[in-house]
């Protein structure tokens, strides 16, 4: 019985082989196999986002990958602040050609920045720093990214860039105790201690301390 099955199988193979020419069989055997490598994510995943009404939400701690394609493209993102907060918004590309602008809910501009070849575009609003760089109050905000030299050189496409958001509530003011105050000419010198636990903004290598009365003003 086994021998009969073997002979039947050989007969079927012979029939199949006779129906395919040697050239066709050779082409079939040596047909190239093409394996495609994984493709990078679509840089236009967030499109359309060309207007404030089409802006994508970006969350605290999130980094998104966008692109300026075509060269006239403009990208909008939006985020919300639920308590008076420090905010850092950054956008970085390899060529250093990005312009980043921040707006409030009325689309009034709050700040702008440009990237370079070795540094990102950065807009920050830090807690307790002063200098017109106060933290953001509760509300919704928008940011726009585009090619920053487009106005005079016609611009270029930016195949990929990253935009990230960091935001967290400002700390509650600390009331100093066991301190002494001295008035020296037109300066007020307070002898006390200021601690920074990474939630108080530091700028230009200095510490800025805001003074409050007992009413918190």
Short mmCIF file of C-alpha atoms in Angstrom, two decimals:
data_model
loop_
_atom_site.label_atom_id
_atom_site.label_comp_id
_atom_site.label_asym_id
_atom_site.label_seq_id
_atom_site.Cartn_x
_atom_site.Cartn_y
_atom_site.Cartn_z
CA UNK A 1 0.00 0.00 0.00
CA UNK A 2 2.83 2.39 0.92
CA UNK A 3 4.63 1.56 -2.35
CA UNK A 4 1.45 2.33 -4.30
CA UNK A 5 1.12 5.75 -2.59
CA UNK A 6 4.73 6.58 -3.39
CA UNK A 7 4.25 5.66 -7.03
CA UNK A 8 1.09 7.80 -7.17
CA UNK A 9 2.93 10.77 -5.72
CA UNK A 10 5.74 10.40 -8.24
CA UNK A 11 3.18 10.24 -11.02
CA UNK A 12 1.52 13.49 -9.86
CA UNK A 13 4.95 15.23 -9.65
CA UNK A 14 5.79 14.05 -13.18
CA UNK A 15 2.50 15.43 -14.51
CA UNK A 16 3.07 18.81 -12.81
CA UNK A 17 6.67 18.96 -14.00
CA UNK A 18 5.64 18.17 -17.59
CA UNK A 19 3.14 21.07 -17.55
CA UNK A 20 5.85 23.63 -16.65
CA UNK A 21 8.71 24.30 -19.02
CA UNK A 22 12.30 24.26 -17.79
CA UNK A 23 12.59 28.02 -18.31
CA UNK A 24 9.42 28.70 -16.33
CA UNK A 25 10.51 26.39 -13.53
CA UNK A 26 13.92 28.06 -13.42
CA UNK A 27 12.35 31.52 -13.21
CA UNK A 28 10.01 30.35 -10.49
CA UNK A 29 12.82 28.91 -8.41
CA UNK A 30 15.03 31.99 -8.67
CA UNK A 31 12.31 34.63 -8.33
CA UNK A 32 13.81 37.36 -6.07
CA UNK A 33 12.23 37.93 -2.68
CA UNK A 34 11.99 41.61 -1.63
CA UNK A 35 11.74 42.34 2.09
CA UNK A 36 10.85 45.92 2.94
CA UNK A 37 12.31 47.45 6.09
CA UNK A 38 9.93 49.25 8.50
CA UNK A 39 9.09 52.72 7.24
CA UNK A 40 9.43 55.80 9.47
CA UNK A 41 6.18 57.19 10.87
CA UNK A 42 4.30 59.58 8.62
CA UNK A 43 5.42 63.10 9.50
CA UNK A 44 2.00 64.36 8.50
CA UNK A 45 0.24 62.17 11.07
CA UNK A 46 -1.15 65.27 12.81
CA UNK A 47 -2.35 66.98 9.62
CA UNK A 48 -4.43 68.94 8.97
CA UNK A 49 -3.20 71.39 11.60
CA UNK A 50 -2.76 74.53 9.53
CA UNK A 51 -5.04 76.82 11.58
CA UNK A 52 -5.79 77.35 15.29
CA UNK A 53 -9.12 75.59 14.73
CA UNK A 54 -7.25 72.50 13.50
CA UNK A 55 -4.64 72.56 16.26
CA UNK A 56 -3.73 69.23 17.89
CA UNK A 57 -3.72 68.83 21.65
CA UNK A 58 -0.32 68.36 23.25
CA UNK A 59 -0.11 67.22 26.87
CA UNK A 60 2.34 67.94 29.67
CA UNK A 61 5.41 65.73 29.24
CA UNK A 62 4.52 64.81 25.66
CA UNK A 63 6.82 65.05 22.63
CA UNK A 64 5.29 65.00 19.16
CA UNK A 65 7.02 64.61 15.78
CA UNK A 66 5.84 66.93 13.02
CA UNK A 67 7.20 68.21 9.72
CA UNK A 68 7.04 71.33 7.59
CA UNK A 69 5.99 69.75 4.28
CA UNK A 70 5.47 71.44 1.90
CA UNK A 71 7.74 74.37 2.68
CA UNK A 72 4.76 76.70 3.15
CA UNK A 73 3.28 74.43 5.83
CA UNK A 74 2.34 75.81 9.27
CA UNK A 75 1.70 73.57 12.29
CA UNK A 76 -0.52 74.49 15.27
CA UNK A 77 -0.79 72.77 18.66
CA UNK A 78 -2.85 73.67 21.71
CA UNK A 79 -2.77 72.93 25.44
CA UNK A 80 -4.59 73.93 28.60
CA UNK A 81 -3.42 75.11 32.02
CA UNK A 82 -5.62 74.20 35.01
CA UNK A 83 -3.61 76.11 37.66
CA UNK A 84 -1.04 78.92 37.60
CA UNK A 85 1.89 77.03 36.11
CA UNK A 86 5.40 77.07 34.83
CA UNK A 87 5.54 76.22 31.13
CA UNK A 88 8.39 75.24 28.82
CA UNK A 89 7.68 74.73 25.12
CA UNK A 90 10.49 73.58 22.83
CA UNK A 91 10.75 72.74 19.12
CA UNK A 92 13.93 71.30 17.59
CA UNK A 93 15.05 70.34 14.10
CA UNK A 94 18.40 69.37 12.59
CA UNK A 95 18.76 72.47 10.43
CA UNK A 96 17.89 75.06 13.05
CA UNK A 97 15.26 76.69 10.85
CA UNK A 98 12.17 76.70 13.09
CA UNK A 99 10.13 79.65 14.30
CA UNK A 100 7.97 79.00 17.37
CA UNK A 101 5.27 81.38 18.65
CA UNK A 102 2.97 81.20 21.69
CA UNK A 103 -0.56 82.65 21.82
CA UNK A 104 -3.34 82.92 24.40
CA UNK A 105 -6.94 81.84 23.78
CA UNK A 106 -7.62 85.14 21.99
CA UNK A 107 -4.62 84.50 19.70
CA UNK A 108 -2.72 87.42 21.22
CA UNK A 109 0.99 86.66 20.93
CA UNK A 110 2.77 85.94 24.22
CA UNK A 111 6.26 85.11 22.99
CA UNK A 112 8.41 83.74 20.19
CA UNK A 113 11.70 81.95 19.67
CA UNK A 114 13.91 80.59 16.88
CA UNK A 115 15.93 77.39 16.73
CA UNK A 116 19.60 77.12 15.79
CA UNK A 117 21.76 74.27 14.57
CA UNK A 118 22.72 73.39 18.14
CA UNK A 119 19.77 74.61 20.21
CA UNK A 120 15.97 74.35 20.05
CA UNK A 121 13.41 77.12 19.80
CA UNK A 122 12.31 77.61 23.42
CA UNK A 123 9.57 79.63 25.07
CA UNK A 124 9.45 79.47 28.85
CA UNK A 125 7.24 81.04 31.48
CA UNK A 126 8.82 80.25 34.84
CA UNK A 127 7.53 80.48 38.39
CA UNK A 128 8.84 83.37 40.49
CA UNK A 129 11.28 84.84 37.99
CA UNK A 130 9.81 88.23 37.17
CA UNK A 131 11.39 90.05 34.20
CA UNK A 132 8.03 89.95 32.40
CA UNK A 133 8.36 86.19 32.18
CA UNK A 134 5.61 85.29 34.63
CA UNK A 135 4.00 81.83 34.75
CA UNK A 136 0.85 81.16 32.75
CA UNK A 137 -2.56 81.61 34.38
CA UNK A 138 -5.43 79.17 33.96
CA UNK A 139 -6.61 78.98 30.34
CA UNK A 140 -6.06 77.56 26.88
CA UNK A 141 -3.02 78.33 24.75
CA UNK A 142 -1.84 77.84 21.19
CA UNK A 143 1.58 77.48 19.59
CA UNK A 144 2.57 77.78 15.94
CA UNK A 145 5.67 76.34 14.24
CA UNK A 146 6.92 77.19 10.76
CA UNK A 147 10.10 77.74 8.75
CA UNK A 148 11.53 80.95 10.24
CA UNK A 149 13.45 82.22 7.18
CA UNK A 150 10.56 81.71 4.79
CA UNK A 151 9.84 85.45 4.51
CA UNK A 152 12.99 86.24 2.55
CA UNK A 153 14.49 83.04 1.13
CA UNK A 154 11.38 81.17 0.05
CA UNK A 155 11.81 78.62 2.83
CA UNK A 156 12.65 74.95 2.83
CA UNK A 157 10.91 71.78 3.83
CA UNK A 158 11.69 70.43 7.29
CA UNK A 159 11.31 66.63 7.02
CA UNK A 160 11.05 66.12 10.77
CA UNK A 161 11.10 68.12 13.98
CA UNK A 162 10.02 67.52 17.56
CA UNK A 163 7.87 69.72 19.76
CA UNK A 164 7.55 69.11 23.50
CA UNK A 165 5.63 70.63 26.42
CA UNK A 166 6.44 70.72 30.11
CA UNK A 167 4.02 72.36 32.54
CA UNK A 168 3.46 72.09 36.28
CA UNK A 169 1.81 74.26 38.94
CA UNK A 170 3.88 76.88 40.71
CA UNK A 171 4.71 76.12 44.36
CA UNK A 172 2.88 77.83 47.20
CA UNK A 173 4.83 80.86 48.51
CA UNK A 174 6.93 80.01 51.57
CA UNK A 175 6.73 82.33 54.59
CA UNK A 176 10.15 82.75 56.17
CA UNK A 177 10.39 82.46 59.95
CA UNK A 178 13.21 83.30 62.35
CA UNK A 179 14.72 85.84 59.98
CA UNK A 180 16.02 89.35 60.46
CA UNK A 181 15.50 92.31 58.13
CA UNK A 182 17.79 95.29 57.70
CA UNK A 183 17.21 98.40 55.62
CA UNK A 184 20.35 99.49 53.80
CA UNK A 185 19.80 102.73 51.88
CA UNK A 186 17.08 101.88 49.36
CA UNK A 187 17.51 98.11 49.58
CA UNK A 188 15.84 95.66 51.91
CA UNK A 189 18.19 92.94 53.06
CA UNK A 190 16.57 89.81 54.45
CA UNK A 191 18.67 87.28 56.27
CA UNK A 192 17.06 83.92 55.77
CA UNK A 193 17.19 80.83 53.61
CA UNK A 194 15.95 80.13 50.10
CA UNK A 195 15.76 76.51 48.99
CA UNK A 196 15.33 75.35 45.42
CA UNK A 197 13.74 71.95 44.89
CA UNK A 198 13.63 72.26 41.10
CA UNK A 199 10.19 73.87 41.17
CA UNK A 200 11.44 77.44 41.47
CA UNK A 201 12.69 79.00 38.27
CA UNK A 202 16.37 79.94 38.01
CA UNK A 203 17.59 82.34 35.34
CA UNK A 204 21.02 83.72 34.45
CA UNK A 205 22.64 81.99 37.38
CA UNK A 206 20.68 83.97 39.97
CA UNK A 207 17.88 83.32 42.41
CA UNK A 208 14.83 85.58 42.32
CA UNK A 209 12.76 85.68 45.52
CA UNK A 210 9.33 87.29 45.62
CA UNK A 211 8.20 88.80 48.95
CA UNK A 212 4.63 88.47 50.19
CA UNK A 213 2.78 89.95 53.12
CA UNK A 214 0.60 87.92 55.48
CA UNK A 215 -2.29 88.24 53.04
CA UNK A 216 -0.23 86.59 50.32
CA UNK A 217 0.11 89.78 48.30
#
